[in-house]
Each structure stands twice: as C-alpha cells, then as structure tokens.
C-alpha cells in the first residue's frame, strides 16, 4: 500500500514598504488569489504569505506585490532568500513529479494579476 502524501502549503516572509492604502490593496489582491491561502502583515514591515506551490511561484507573488505599488526589500541577502524560496518550490514540484507549467505560465500569471 502506498503511503499517503500530505501536501502542505509553503509559508514565506517578505519585508515590505509602502503606504497604508497600498498595503491594504495588496492584502486584498493577495487574499483574492485562489492559490494564496492567508496573506497577513505581522509587524509593520513583514508580510507573511502561505501559498500552494503547485500552482504559483514565489516570484509571481513578488510580481503581484510590486503591481499593487508596494516595494519589497531587494538587497543581496533578500534576493538570495527569494531565490532559495523559488528553488524550494521547484524542488517540491519535482519531488511530486508535477509537470512544469512553462507553456501555460503566461495564462496563470495573467489570472493571478
């Protein structure tokens, strides 16, 4: 009998900066996305996002953040952390043997924005 695989959504943190109206519109946009479970702002500048890595990448979440007029920290260590998040998403998809969504990635990105 095959063991049951339980798929947990990924939880990520991102340091953000923006006006209160931009932050509110960003939270509304992120929470309206069907692949992002909860998106909350814990401290004054920390966004916590929980998302289904099978359908959305962390880079797409960063694109949604910048599209709403909110800036995120983009220093060397933050870029390294964001790349680690993207690599972890890709590795998890590979472990589940999910076909990469390279061909319909544009359609998914348009749906999320």
PDB file of C-alpha atoms in Angstrom, residues 17-61:
ATOM      1  CA  UNK A  17       7.390  49.045   2.477  1.00  0.00           C
ATOM      2  CA  UNK A  18       4.514  51.195   1.254  1.00  0.00           C
ATOM      3  CA  UNK A  19       1.640  53.444   2.216  1.00  0.00           C
ATOM      4  CA  UNK A  20      -1.243  52.065   4.250  1.00  0.00           C
ATOM      5  CA  UNK A  21      -3.636  52.250   1.291  1.00  0.00           C
ATOM      6  CA  UNK A  22      -1.166  50.400  -0.930  1.00  0.00           C
ATOM      7  CA  UNK A  23      -0.657  47.753   1.764  1.00  0.00           C
ATOM      8  CA  UNK A  24      -4.416  47.323   2.157  1.00  0.00           C
ATOM      9  CA  UNK A  25      -4.921  46.944  -1.603  1.00  0.00           C
ATOM     10  CA  UNK A  26      -2.017  44.475  -1.738  1.00  0.00           C
ATOM     11  CA  UNK A  27      -3.606  42.336   1.003  1.00  0.00           C
ATOM     12  CA  UNK A  28      -6.965  42.393  -0.795  1.00  0.00           C
ATOM     13  CA  UNK A  29      -5.297  41.369  -4.066  1.00  0.00           C
ATOM     14  CA  UNK A  30      -3.254  38.594  -2.464  1.00  0.00           C
ATOM     15  CA  UNK A  31      -6.183  37.192  -0.482  1.00  0.00           C
ATOM     16  CA  UNK A  32      -8.415  37.260  -3.576  1.00  0.00           C
ATOM     17  CA  UNK A  33      -6.000  34.897  -5.334  1.00  0.00           C
ATOM     18  CA  UNK A  34      -7.211  31.311  -5.214  1.00  0.00           C
ATOM     19  CA  UNK A  35      -3.720  29.845  -4.708  1.00  0.00           C
ATOM     20  CA  UNK A  36      -2.762  32.088  -1.777  1.00  0.00           C
ATOM     21  CA  UNK A  37      -4.359  30.965   1.485  1.00  0.00           C
ATOM     22  CA  UNK A  38      -3.788  33.734   4.038  1.00  0.00           C
ATOM     23  CA  UNK A  39      -1.647  36.794   3.491  1.00  0.00           C
ATOM     24  CA  UNK A  40      -1.134  38.896   6.613  1.00  0.00           C
ATOM     25  CA  UNK A  41       1.113  41.692   7.799  1.00  0.00           C
ATOM     26  CA  UNK A  42       2.579  40.611  11.135  1.00  0.00           C
ATOM     27  CA  UNK A  43       4.752  43.570  12.067  1.00  0.00           C
ATOM     28  CA  UNK A  44       4.943  46.990  10.485  1.00  0.00           C
ATOM     29  CA  UNK A  45       7.039  45.756   7.568  1.00  0.00           C
ATOM     30  CA  UNK A  46       6.754  41.945   7.450  1.00  0.00           C
ATOM     31  CA  UNK A  47       4.356  40.175   5.101  1.00  0.00           C
ATOM     32  CA  UNK A  48       3.563  36.510   5.762  1.00  0.00           C
ATOM     33  CA  UNK A  49       2.205  34.540   2.823  1.00  0.00           C
ATOM     34  CA  UNK A  50       1.010  30.952   2.689  1.00  0.00           C
ATOM     35  CA  UNK A  51       0.510  29.610  -0.843  1.00  0.00           C
ATOM     36  CA  UNK A  52       0.064  26.425  -2.836  1.00  0.00           C
ATOM     37  CA  UNK A  53       3.428  25.870  -4.501  1.00  0.00           C
ATOM     38  CA  UNK A  54       1.926  23.503  -7.061  1.00  0.00           C
ATOM     39  CA  UNK A  55       0.192  26.338  -8.907  1.00  0.00           C
ATOM     40  CA  UNK A  56       2.044  29.562  -8.130  1.00  0.00           C
ATOM     41  CA  UNK A  57       5.687  30.517  -7.701  1.00  0.00           C
ATOM     42  CA  UNK A  58       7.105  32.928  -5.150  1.00  0.00           C
ATOM     43  CA  UNK A  59       8.350  35.177  -7.962  1.00  0.00           C
ATOM     44  CA  UNK A  60       4.749  35.587  -9.119  1.00  0.00           C
ATOM     45  CA  UNK A  61       3.806  36.694  -5.608  1.00  0.00           C
TER      46      UNK A  61
END
